Short mmCIF file of C-alpha atoms and ligand atoms in Angstrom, two decimals:
data_model
loop_
_atom_site.label_atom_id
_atom_site.label_comp_id
_atom_site.label_asym_id
_atom_site.label_seq_id
_atom_site.Cartn_x
_atom_site.Cartn_y
_atom_site.Cartn_z
CA MET A 1 161.31 164.81 132.32
CA GLU A 2 157.10 165.10 132.54
CA ILE A 3 155.29 164.02 135.73
CA PHE A 4 152.65 162.16 135.23
CA LYS A 5 149.74 161.81 138.12
CA ASN A 6 147.18 159.06 139.46
CA PHE A 7 143.45 160.10 139.33
CA ILE A 8 141.34 159.53 142.33
CA ASP A 9 137.89 160.75 143.26
CA GLY A 10 138.09 163.06 139.55
CA GLU A 11 141.22 164.90 140.26
CA TRP A 12 144.96 164.61 139.58
CA VAL A 13 147.18 163.59 142.11
CA ASP A 14 150.39 163.01 142.82
CA SER A 15 150.85 160.23 145.47
CA LEU A 16 150.80 160.71 149.41
CA GLY A 17 153.99 159.79 150.54
CA LYS A 18 155.40 161.98 146.59
CA ASP A 19 157.85 159.05 145.44
CA VAL A 20 157.90 158.33 141.84
CA PHE A 21 159.38 155.89 139.35
CA GLU A 22 160.46 155.79 136.08
CA ASN A 23 158.97 154.59 132.74
CA ILE A 24 161.86 153.40 130.32
CA ASN A 25 161.96 152.82 126.26
CA PRO A 26 162.84 149.56 126.39
CA ALA A 27 164.34 149.51 123.12
CA ASP A 28 166.28 152.52 124.11
CA THR A 29 167.03 153.05 127.69
CA ARG A 30 168.31 156.49 127.49
CA GLU A 31 164.27 157.66 126.67
CA PRO A 32 162.08 158.30 129.96
CA LEU A 33 158.57 158.80 129.10
CA GLY A 34 157.81 160.12 132.63
CA ALA A 35 157.82 159.40 135.83
CA PHE A 36 154.60 158.22 137.53
CA PRO A 37 153.58 158.30 141.58
CA ARG A 38 155.04 155.05 143.54
CA SER A 39 151.89 155.12 145.20
CA ARG A 40 151.25 153.06 148.66
CA ALA A 41 148.50 151.42 150.83
CA GLU A 42 147.40 154.73 151.47
CA ASP A 43 146.93 156.56 148.31
CA VAL A 44 144.94 152.89 147.34
CA GLU A 45 142.85 153.36 150.29
CA ALA A 46 142.44 157.11 149.33
CA ALA A 47 141.19 155.62 145.79
CA VAL A 48 138.89 152.50 146.75
CA SER A 49 136.95 155.24 149.34
CA ALA A 50 136.57 157.82 146.32
CA ALA A 51 135.08 154.64 144.22
CA THR A 52 133.12 153.26 147.36
CA LYS A 53 131.83 156.99 147.05
CA ALA A 54 130.56 157.01 143.97
CA TYR A 55 129.10 153.08 143.88
CA THR A 56 125.83 154.83 145.21
CA ARG A 57 124.82 156.88 142.37
CA TRP A 58 126.72 155.33 138.81
CA ARG A 59 124.50 152.25 139.88
CA LEU A 60 121.40 153.97 139.14
CA VAL A 61 122.39 155.22 135.91
CA PRO A 62 120.60 153.31 133.45
CA PRO A 63 123.51 151.29 131.45
CA PRO A 64 122.24 152.93 128.78
CA LYS A 65 123.38 156.30 129.51
CA ARG A 66 126.94 154.41 130.82
CA GLY A 67 126.79 153.35 127.56
CA GLU A 68 126.68 156.11 126.05
CA ILE A 69 130.13 156.99 128.17
CA LEU A 70 131.75 154.51 126.42
CA TRP A 71 130.46 155.14 123.07
CA ARG A 72 132.06 157.96 123.77
CA ALA A 73 135.77 157.14 124.84
CA ALA A 74 135.72 154.44 121.82
CA GLU A 75 135.10 157.70 119.41
CA LEU A 76 138.40 159.10 121.21
CA LEU A 77 140.29 155.66 121.28
CA ARG A 78 139.56 155.88 117.60
CA ALA A 79 141.03 159.97 116.84
CA ARG A 80 144.15 159.94 118.40
CA LYS A 81 144.82 155.66 117.70
CA GLU A 82 148.02 156.65 115.69
CA GLU A 83 149.13 159.12 118.60
CA LEU A 84 148.24 156.44 121.21
CA ALA A 85 150.22 153.81 119.20
CA ARG A 86 153.09 155.67 118.87
CA GLU A 87 152.99 156.45 122.58
CA MET A 88 152.59 152.75 123.10
CA THR A 89 155.74 151.45 121.07
CA ARG A 90 157.87 154.05 123.31
CA GLU A 91 156.84 152.63 126.57
CA MET A 92 156.58 149.01 126.07
CA GLY A 93 158.30 148.16 122.92
CA LYS A 94 155.92 146.40 120.67
CA VAL A 95 156.10 146.73 116.62
CA LEU A 96 153.71 150.40 115.82
CA GLU A 97 151.40 147.43 113.51
CA GLU A 98 151.04 145.57 116.86
CA ALA A 99 151.00 149.17 118.85
CA ARG A 100 147.79 150.26 116.51
CA GLY A 101 146.24 146.45 117.02
CA ASP A 102 146.46 146.94 120.52
CA VAL A 103 144.83 150.22 120.91
CA GLN A 104 141.99 148.48 118.26
CA GLU A 105 140.96 145.86 120.52
CA ALA A 106 140.06 148.61 123.53
CA MET A 107 138.35 150.55 120.95
CA ASP A 108 136.27 147.02 120.21
CA MET A 109 135.79 146.44 123.86
CA ALA A 110 134.90 150.17 124.64
CA PHE A 111 132.56 150.14 121.08
CA TYR A 112 131.01 146.34 122.47
CA MET A 113 130.20 146.74 125.90
CA ALA A 114 128.44 150.37 125.28
CA GLY A 115 126.79 148.65 122.94
CA GLU A 116 125.50 146.39 125.91
CA GLY A 117 123.54 148.66 127.98
CA ARG A 118 121.00 148.21 125.68
CA ARG A 119 121.08 144.68 126.76
CA LEU A 120 122.50 143.46 129.53
CA PHE A 121 119.78 140.69 128.93
CA GLY A 122 118.64 138.26 131.86
CA GLN A 123 115.97 136.07 131.90
CA THR A 124 111.66 135.75 132.08
CA THR A 125 110.89 132.48 132.32
CA THR A 126 107.41 130.67 133.68
CA SER A 127 106.67 129.53 137.33
CA GLU A 128 105.72 127.07 138.27
CA LEU A 129 102.81 128.01 139.97
CA PRO A 130 99.95 130.26 138.84
CA ASN A 131 99.55 133.99 139.02
CA LYS A 132 103.73 134.80 139.27
CA PHE A 133 105.92 135.94 136.90
CA CYS A 134 109.77 135.18 137.54
CA MET A 135 112.74 137.14 136.00
CA SER A 136 116.29 136.86 136.78
CA VAL A 137 118.34 140.85 136.22
CA ARG A 138 121.92 141.47 136.97
CA ALA A 139 123.20 143.50 139.45
CA PRO A 140 126.71 144.71 140.10
CA LEU A 141 129.32 144.32 142.79
CA GLY A 142 131.02 147.67 144.08
CA THR A 143 134.09 148.56 143.59
CA CYS A 144 135.97 146.63 141.51
CA GLY A 145 139.92 146.15 142.15
CA LEU A 146 142.00 145.82 138.81
CA ILE A 147 145.27 144.45 138.17
CA THR A 148 147.32 144.44 134.80
CA PRO A 149 150.49 143.57 132.75
CA TRP A 150 152.27 145.57 130.77
CA ASN A 151 152.22 143.40 127.34
CA PHE A 152 148.81 144.48 126.23
CA PRO A 153 148.93 147.79 128.07
CA MET A 154 146.04 149.02 126.84
CA ALA A 155 143.70 146.19 125.39
CA ILE A 156 143.57 144.47 129.33
CA PRO A 157 142.74 147.23 131.03
CA ALA A 158 139.70 147.74 128.36
CA TRP A 159 139.00 144.42 129.14
CA LYS A 160 138.34 144.51 132.86
CA MET A 161 136.94 148.36 133.15
CA MET A 162 134.39 147.87 130.00
CA PRO A 163 131.93 145.38 131.00
CA ALA A 164 132.94 146.69 135.05
CA LEU A 165 131.42 150.20 133.77
CA ILE A 166 128.47 149.43 131.83
CA CYS A 167 127.38 146.48 134.57
CA GLY A 168 127.47 149.31 136.72
CA ASN A 169 130.35 149.01 139.01
CA THR A 170 133.08 151.21 140.10
CA MET A 171 136.84 151.22 139.64
CA VAL A 172 140.48 151.26 141.39
CA LEU A 173 143.07 150.08 138.64
CA LYS A 174 146.46 149.03 138.95
CA PRO A 175 148.43 148.97 135.94
CA ALA A 176 151.86 147.56 135.39
CA GLU A 177 155.15 149.44 136.48
CA ASP A 178 156.63 148.52 133.66
CA ALA A 179 153.62 150.50 131.04
CA PRO A 180 151.24 152.78 132.98
CA LEU A 181 151.39 155.26 130.56
CA SER A 182 148.91 153.59 128.35
CA ALA A 183 146.89 153.04 131.30
CA TRP A 184 147.39 156.62 132.41
CA HIS A 185 145.75 157.75 128.42
CA LEU A 186 142.95 155.16 128.36
CA VAL A 187 142.03 156.88 132.16
CA LYS A 188 142.09 160.26 130.69
CA ILE A 189 139.97 159.92 127.46
CA LEU A 190 137.09 157.96 130.17
CA GLU A 191 137.30 161.50 131.95
CA GLU A 192 137.49 163.32 129.03
CA ALA A 193 134.27 161.00 127.49
CA GLY A 194 131.89 161.82 130.42
CA VAL A 195 132.81 159.20 133.29
CA PRO A 196 131.80 160.78 136.34
CA ARG A 197 134.15 161.53 139.80
CA GLY A 198 135.13 158.78 141.60
CA VAL A 199 133.90 156.05 139.12
CA VAL A 200 137.42 155.21 137.52
CA ASN A 201 140.60 155.66 139.69
CA LEU A 202 143.63 155.11 138.69
CA VAL A 203 146.91 153.81 141.35
CA HIS A 204 150.34 153.80 139.36
CA GLY A 205 152.81 151.97 141.24
CA PHE A 206 154.41 148.36 142.54
CA GLY A 207 153.05 144.93 142.96
CA GLU A 208 153.93 144.37 146.30
CA GLU A 209 153.16 148.27 146.97
CA ALA A 210 150.10 149.07 145.48
CA GLY A 211 148.84 145.91 144.02
CA ALA A 212 148.18 143.64 147.12
CA PRO A 213 146.72 146.40 149.03
CA LEU A 214 144.29 146.92 146.37
CA VAL A 215 143.71 143.09 146.65
CA ARG A 216 143.17 143.45 150.79
CA ALA A 217 141.50 146.43 150.64
CA GLU A 218 138.04 145.87 152.32
CA GLY A 219 135.85 148.25 150.38
CA VAL A 220 136.73 145.95 147.13
CA LYS A 221 133.77 143.69 146.16
CA ALA A 222 135.72 141.64 143.35
CA VAL A 223 139.27 141.62 141.84
CA SER A 224 140.33 140.89 138.17
CA PHE A 225 144.03 140.39 138.17
CA THR A 226 146.07 139.42 134.52
CA GLY A 227 149.30 138.17 135.20
CA SER A 228 151.70 135.47 136.21
CA VAL A 229 151.24 132.01 138.05
CA PRO A 230 153.40 132.93 141.17
CA VAL A 231 151.42 136.20 141.55
CA GLY A 232 147.98 135.39 141.16
CA ARG A 233 148.30 132.62 143.20
CA GLU A 234 149.21 135.50 146.13
CA VAL A 235 146.04 137.35 144.75
CA ALA A 236 144.16 134.36 145.62
CA GLN A 237 145.25 134.22 148.92
CA ALA A 238 144.73 137.21 149.17
CA CYS A 239 141.06 136.81 148.21
CA ALA A 240 139.80 133.76 149.95
CA GLY A 241 139.69 134.85 153.42
CA SER A 242 136.87 137.43 152.46
CA PHE A 243 135.42 135.43 149.78
CA LYS A 244 136.35 138.33 146.79
CA ARG A 245 135.13 137.69 143.72
CA LEU A 246 138.11 137.08 141.81
CA CYS A 247 139.37 136.19 138.34
CA LEU A 248 142.37 135.30 137.05
CA GLU A 249 143.88 135.48 133.54
CA MET A 250 147.51 134.02 133.67
CA GLY A 251 149.89 132.00 131.90
CA GLY A 252 150.74 130.25 129.23
CA LYS A 253 152.40 127.79 127.02
CA ASN A 254 150.20 127.51 124.04
CA VAL A 255 150.56 124.57 121.16
CA ILE A 256 150.61 124.69 117.44
CA VAL A 257 149.97 121.29 116.77
CA VAL A 258 151.63 120.55 112.62
CA MET A 259 149.76 117.60 111.05
CA ASP A 260 151.53 115.43 107.55
CA ASP A 261 149.30 117.19 105.83
CA ALA A 262 148.74 120.28 106.64
CA ARG A 263 150.15 123.21 103.99
CA LEU A 264 153.20 123.66 105.34
CA ASP A 265 153.71 127.56 104.21
CA LEU A 266 151.02 128.51 106.09
CA ALA A 267 151.84 126.32 109.21
CA VAL A 268 155.51 128.22 109.28
CA GLU A 269 153.83 131.46 108.28
CA GLY A 270 151.63 131.12 111.29
CA ALA A 271 154.36 129.59 113.31
CA VAL A 272 156.78 132.48 113.33
CA TRP A 273 153.57 135.15 114.00
CA GLY A 274 152.99 132.87 117.18
CA ALA A 275 155.67 132.31 118.54
CA PHE A 276 157.82 135.76 117.43
CA GLY A 277 155.01 138.35 117.75
CA THR A 278 154.83 140.58 120.48
CA THR A 279 158.79 138.95 120.92
CA GLY A 280 156.96 135.92 122.11
CA GLN A 281 155.53 138.14 124.84
CA ARG A 282 152.20 136.86 124.86
CA CYS A 283 150.34 134.63 127.08
CA THR A 284 148.78 132.95 124.21
CA ALA A 285 152.43 133.26 122.06
CA SER A 286 152.96 129.81 120.17
CA SER A 287 155.99 128.40 122.54
CA ARG A 288 155.70 125.10 120.98
CA ILE A 289 155.19 122.98 117.86
CA VAL A 290 154.51 120.06 117.37
CA VAL A 291 155.41 118.62 114.61
CA HIS A 292 154.48 115.04 112.48
CA LYS A 293 157.82 113.56 112.09
CA ALA A 294 157.10 113.42 108.26
CA VAL A 295 157.22 116.92 108.09
CA TYR A 296 159.44 118.01 110.91
CA ARG A 297 162.64 118.08 108.82
CA GLU A 298 161.04 120.88 105.79
CA PHE A 299 159.63 122.79 108.37
CA SER A 300 162.23 123.05 111.04
CA GLU A 301 164.07 124.10 108.60
CA ARG A 302 161.31 126.66 106.64
CA LEU A 303 161.27 128.25 110.40
CA VAL A 304 164.82 128.22 111.51
CA GLU A 305 165.04 130.29 107.62
CA ARG A 306 162.27 132.80 108.47
CA ALA A 307 163.31 133.15 111.87
CA GLN A 308 166.66 134.32 110.83
CA ARG A 309 165.70 136.36 108.96
CA LEU A 310 163.08 138.23 111.28
CA LYS A 311 164.30 141.91 111.57
CA LEU A 312 164.42 143.54 114.93
CA GLY A 313 164.96 147.12 116.86
CA ASN A 314 162.63 149.86 117.39
CA GLY A 315 159.01 148.87 116.48
CA LEU A 316 158.88 152.92 115.07
CA ASP A 317 160.91 152.10 112.00
CA PRO A 318 158.20 150.14 110.29
CA THR A 319 160.70 147.95 108.68
CA VAL A 320 161.39 146.28 112.32
CA GLN A 321 159.70 143.02 112.75
CA VAL A 322 160.58 142.24 116.39
CA GLY A 323 161.11 144.72 119.27
CA PRO A 324 162.49 144.35 122.73
CA LEU A 325 161.87 142.59 125.52
CA ILE A 326 159.91 144.64 127.77
CA ASN A 327 163.61 144.79 130.70
CA GLU A 328 166.48 143.52 131.75
CA ALA A 329 164.79 141.29 134.04
CA GLN A 330 163.50 139.60 131.26
CA LEU A 331 165.98 139.27 129.05
CA ARG A 332 168.47 137.39 131.63
CA THR A 333 165.15 134.75 132.24
CA VAL A 334 165.43 134.48 128.52
CA ALA A 335 168.65 133.82 128.56
CA ARG A 336 168.67 131.42 131.86
CA TYR A 337 165.98 129.61 129.56
CA VAL A 338 168.23 128.87 126.39
CA GLU A 339 170.83 127.56 128.53
CA MET A 340 168.50 125.58 130.51
CA GLY A 341 167.36 124.25 127.00
CA ARG A 342 171.18 123.01 126.13
CA ALA A 343 171.68 121.64 129.01
CA GLU A 344 168.89 119.33 128.66
CA GLY A 345 170.29 118.26 125.58
CA ALA A 346 167.97 120.49 122.86
CA GLN A 347 168.99 121.19 119.87
CA LEU A 348 170.07 124.76 119.54
CA LEU A 349 169.03 126.22 115.56
CA CYS A 350 168.94 129.91 115.60
CA GLY A 351 169.57 132.13 117.97
CA GLY A 352 169.76 132.22 122.00
CA HIS A 353 172.01 135.29 122.18
CA ARG A 354 171.05 138.97 123.31
CA VAL A 355 171.41 141.24 119.94
CA SER A 356 172.98 144.58 121.20
CA ASP A 357 175.03 145.75 117.72
CA GLY A 358 174.35 149.55 117.10
CA GLU A 359 171.33 150.84 118.41
CA LYS A 360 170.29 147.85 119.53
CA ALA A 361 172.86 148.41 122.23
CA HIS A 362 170.64 150.54 124.19
CA GLY A 363 167.99 148.08 124.49
CA TRP A 364 166.56 144.67 125.38
CA PHE A 365 167.15 142.60 122.37
CA PHE A 366 167.30 138.80 122.26
CA ALA A 367 167.51 136.99 118.75
CA PRO A 368 164.06 134.99 117.83
CA THR A 369 165.44 131.26 119.23
CA VAL A 370 164.65 127.80 118.19
CA PHE A 371 165.04 124.88 119.80
CA GLY A 372 165.12 121.22 118.04
CA ASP A 373 164.29 117.96 118.87
CA CYS A 374 163.00 118.65 122.12
CA GLN A 375 160.95 116.36 124.64
CA PRO A 376 157.82 117.14 125.67
CA SER A 377 159.01 117.08 129.17
CA MET A 378 161.76 119.71 129.21
CA ARG A 379 161.49 122.52 131.57
CA ILE A 380 162.32 124.59 128.19
CA ALA A 381 159.09 122.81 126.94
CA GLN A 382 156.90 123.31 129.88
CA GLU A 383 157.63 126.72 131.34
CA GLU A 384 156.36 130.10 130.35
CA ILE A 385 159.15 131.89 129.08
CA PHE A 386 157.38 134.95 128.00
CA GLY A 387 160.60 135.90 125.34
CA PRO A 388 161.45 134.83 121.24
CA VAL A 389 162.10 131.17 122.32
CA VAL A 390 160.04 128.03 120.43
CA THR A 391 160.42 124.86 121.44
CA LEU A 392 159.77 121.64 118.02
CA ILE A 393 158.64 118.40 119.18
CA PRO A 394 158.87 116.28 117.13
CA CYS A 395 155.77 113.31 117.08
CA ASP A 396 154.33 110.62 115.29
CA ASP A 397 150.31 110.60 114.84
CA PHE A 398 148.26 112.95 115.97
CA ASP A 399 146.73 110.83 118.86
CA GLN A 400 150.36 111.25 120.22
CA ALA A 401 150.47 115.18 119.41
CA MET A 402 147.57 115.76 121.28
CA GLU A 403 148.59 113.27 124.76
CA ILE A 404 152.19 116.16 123.97
CA ALA A 405 149.91 119.02 123.19
CA ASN A 406 147.59 118.32 127.03
CA HIS A 407 150.60 117.06 129.14
CA VAL A 408 151.07 120.98 130.50
CA VAL A 409 149.95 122.31 133.51
CA TYR A 410 148.51 125.69 131.26
CA GLY A 411 145.55 125.82 129.37
CA LEU A 412 145.41 128.42 127.47
CA SER A 413 145.33 128.38 123.92
CA SER A 414 145.78 125.54 121.12
CA ALA A 415 146.06 125.52 117.33
CA ILE A 416 145.97 122.68 115.00
CA TYR A 417 147.72 122.79 111.03
CA THR A 418 145.33 119.91 109.05
CA ARG A 419 143.41 119.34 105.77
CA ASP A 420 141.62 116.51 107.80
CA VAL A 421 138.91 117.72 108.74
CA ASN A 422 138.25 114.76 111.09
CA LYS A 423 141.11 115.50 112.45
CA ALA A 424 140.66 119.31 113.13
CA PHE A 425 137.03 118.63 114.84
CA ARG A 426 138.81 115.60 117.05
CA ALA A 427 141.69 118.35 118.41
CA LEU A 428 138.75 121.47 118.74
CA ARG A 429 136.90 118.70 121.03
CA ASP A 430 140.35 117.32 122.81
CA MET A 431 142.63 120.04 123.04
CA GLU A 432 142.30 121.36 127.00
CA THR A 433 142.62 124.76 126.48
CA GLY A 434 139.81 127.84 126.34
CA ILE A 435 140.95 129.22 123.25
CA CYS A 436 141.19 126.48 119.98
CA TYR A 437 142.66 127.58 116.61
CA VAL A 438 142.19 125.63 113.18
CA ASN A 439 145.39 126.59 110.82
CA ALA A 440 146.13 129.86 112.56
CA PRO A 441 148.16 130.66 115.28
CA THR A 442 147.73 130.48 119.07
CA ILE A 443 147.62 134.25 118.92
CA GLY A 444 144.66 136.39 117.71
CA ALA A 445 141.61 136.46 119.74
CA GLU A 446 138.49 139.24 119.04
CA THR A 447 136.79 140.71 121.81
CA HIS A 448 133.19 139.03 121.62
CA LEU A 449 134.21 135.43 121.75
CA PRO A 450 135.17 134.41 125.46
CA PHE A 451 138.84 134.99 126.53
CA GLY A 452 140.79 132.88 129.03
CA GLY A 453 142.35 129.82 129.81
CA THR A 454 141.69 126.27 131.60
CA LYS A 455 144.50 124.62 134.35
CA GLN A 456 146.81 127.27 135.92
CA SER A 457 146.04 129.57 133.04
CA GLY A 458 142.92 130.95 134.89
CA ASN A 459 140.08 130.26 137.37
CA GLY A 460 137.28 129.07 135.71
CA HIS A 461 136.22 132.65 134.66
CA ARG A 462 136.50 134.42 131.00
CA GLU A 463 137.14 137.94 129.86
CA ALA A 464 135.76 139.62 127.02
CA SER A 465 132.32 138.95 125.39
CA THR A 466 129.07 138.84 127.48
CA ALA A 467 131.17 135.90 129.43
CA ALA A 468 132.29 139.36 130.92
CA LEU A 469 129.32 140.41 132.25
CA ASP A 470 129.31 136.99 134.15
CA PHE A 471 131.85 138.56 136.07
CA TYR A 472 131.25 142.08 136.18
CA SER A 473 127.41 140.80 137.54
CA GLU A 474 125.10 139.33 140.42
CA TRP A 475 122.65 137.76 139.21
CA LYS A 476 119.28 138.60 141.10
CA SER A 477 116.88 136.28 140.90
CA ILE A 478 112.99 137.88 141.13
CA TYR A 479 109.42 136.49 141.63
CA ILE A 480 106.69 138.61 141.90
CA ASP A 481 103.62 137.01 143.50
CA TYR A 482 100.09 139.03 141.71
CA SER A 483 97.55 136.29 142.73
CA ASP A 484 96.28 137.86 146.16
CA ARG A 485 97.18 134.45 148.40
CA LEU A 486 99.99 133.04 149.31
CA GLN A 487 101.51 130.07 147.47
CA ARG A 488 104.08 127.67 148.66
CA ALA A 489 106.36 126.94 145.76
CA GLN A 490 107.01 122.94 146.15
CA ILE A 491 104.17 122.37 148.17
CA ASP A 492 100.93 124.15 146.78
CA THR A 493 101.79 121.89 143.51
P1 NAD B 523 152.91 140.25 136.57
O1 NAD B 523 152.39 139.01 137.51
O2 NAD B 523 154.24 140.03 137.69
O3 NAD B 523 152.07 141.42 137.24
C1 NAD B 523 150.86 141.36 136.51
C2 NAD B 523 150.44 142.59 137.15
O4 NAD B 523 150.44 142.04 139.10
C3 NAD B 523 151.47 144.08 137.89
O5 NAD B 523 150.30 145.36 137.37
C4 NAD B 523 151.74 144.03 139.05
O6 NAD B 523 152.08 145.30 139.53
C5 NAD B 523 150.88 143.58 139.86
N1 NAD B 523 151.78 142.55 141.27
C6 NAD B 523 152.65 141.91 140.93
N2 NAD B 523 152.93 141.75 142.21
C7 NAD B 523 151.66 141.26 143.08
C8 NAD B 523 151.32 141.21 144.59
N3 NAD B 523 151.77 141.06 145.99
N4 NAD B 523 150.17 141.43 144.83
C9 NAD B 523 149.50 142.60 143.69
N5 NAD B 523 149.43 142.90 142.75
C10 NAD B 523 150.72 141.99 142.19
O7 NAD B 523 152.66 139.58 135.47
P2 NAD B 523 153.81 140.45 133.89
O8 NAD B 523 155.17 140.35 134.40
O9 NAD B 523 153.29 142.00 134.22
O10 NAD B 523 153.12 139.89 132.38
C11 NAD B 523 153.75 138.74 132.87
C12 NAD B 523 151.95 137.88 132.70
O11 NAD B 523 150.72 137.88 132.61
C13 NAD B 523 152.60 136.49 131.75
O12 NAD B 523 153.23 135.58 132.96
C14 NAD B 523 151.78 136.35 131.07
O13 NAD B 523 150.92 135.21 130.35
C15 NAD B 523 150.67 136.98 131.71
N6 NAD B 523 149.30 137.26 130.93
C16 NAD B 523 148.47 136.35 130.78
C17 NAD B 523 146.95 137.36 130.22
C18 NAD B 523 146.35 135.56 130.44
O14 NAD B 523 144.95 136.93 129.56
N7 NAD B 523 145.82 135.56 130.44
C19 NAD B 523 147.36 138.50 129.39
C20 NAD B 523 148.06 138.76 129.47
C21 NAD B 523 149.51 138.20 130.28
#
């Protein structure tokens, strides 16, 4: 089996304890993809210290030069897109077409942030005093600790690394233990693109063992975490004591509202993609569908008919539409929620069971599942399941739809299908989520718009777009007095 390494101070190294863990294909658990270092606090310390040392030089590299490195990385991603996508499908199961999209997103972010090297705009403004010049510029923060989940194993690390790099920060990345290979490829590409020694460091391992020490490390000035709410809460508590800057991107219970005037064929197609794309393992997955009672029966029948026809299997097969769940624990979680839904009195319209015929016996496959006649307060309609399970909730009218849509602790993404422009704009105004769609499902963010959620989906920061620069840089306000005398603001008026 291939042995992969950590990347610390420009060298590929084993963990100091020499322990490893295996990366397994969830579509076929007989296939290991390699062994990765099971790192601990001492490895994290070495990486943080390398990043902190490298920061003294990297912060002085002109941003357009940093941008050139990112640009080269983007070109390498483009050249290797197919190979990287295939490896991603093997390591975490998403179908090949979606894996290509994941690599594309990393590439888009690299190109976008490369361009920021020639912008990183601040402000120039007036002064209340004569012969005085005022401006604000962006300053880097230092070493960043980046912790990522497995469901977008290349895109999410890139979302964090590219803006952090262009702003002049150095970093330690701790990718998810269920999908370390894609992050490994990304770091390898950044090395090849010319990132100087120590600027990017990669430490593999588990959350408690490698993630937690990274969050706590004194040299780390900012932490960016994407993952679940319980872990996000722990990370926030660990950062609070030292007031570390912290970006949290967490879960969702995203809603599609289907009004009685919607184009039903479009809404069904959007619901299938939103609910079962990436096997429902997206933070923006459409896991609740609130449907106007006038079209409820027709919508649910058509959705069930489509869900039952979806082809499950190994994502490398181009005819497969739905891949496996990430691991056995996730399979058990999904099965547990199905039982809970039944016990709560929701109507199981299709799916609800593991699929293990033929080759699928070796993977973590679960049938696309639709629950009908759900009450908004049911746990299956409130909690993030992170699997191919969707809950249908009937509603009487637009106002009730909005009430149900907002009645969750999450606030990541929402959507409405309607042909009434007034309803569309009212929904855009009233839905309490960071991302809203009209006549499209809740998934499909683009890299040049802010990404993130309200309520327990995040902590107010945004990733992607120029909003990411606000997290990875600090504003510095600068006053230059060329009057040759003492001028006192607010006093010498
Ligand atoms: P997770 O919270 O279990 O793990 C995320 C990362 O945190 C992993 O790298 C893990 O090793 C690390 N970790 C675990 N315990 C830690 C600790 N105590 N200290 C520091 N790090 C620790 O999440 P997951 O199962 O990998 O991913 C699924 C979750 O991620 C879902 O809730 C999903 O909604 C969320 N997610 C959110 C977004 C978003 O942008 N909002 C995007 C993708 C996924």
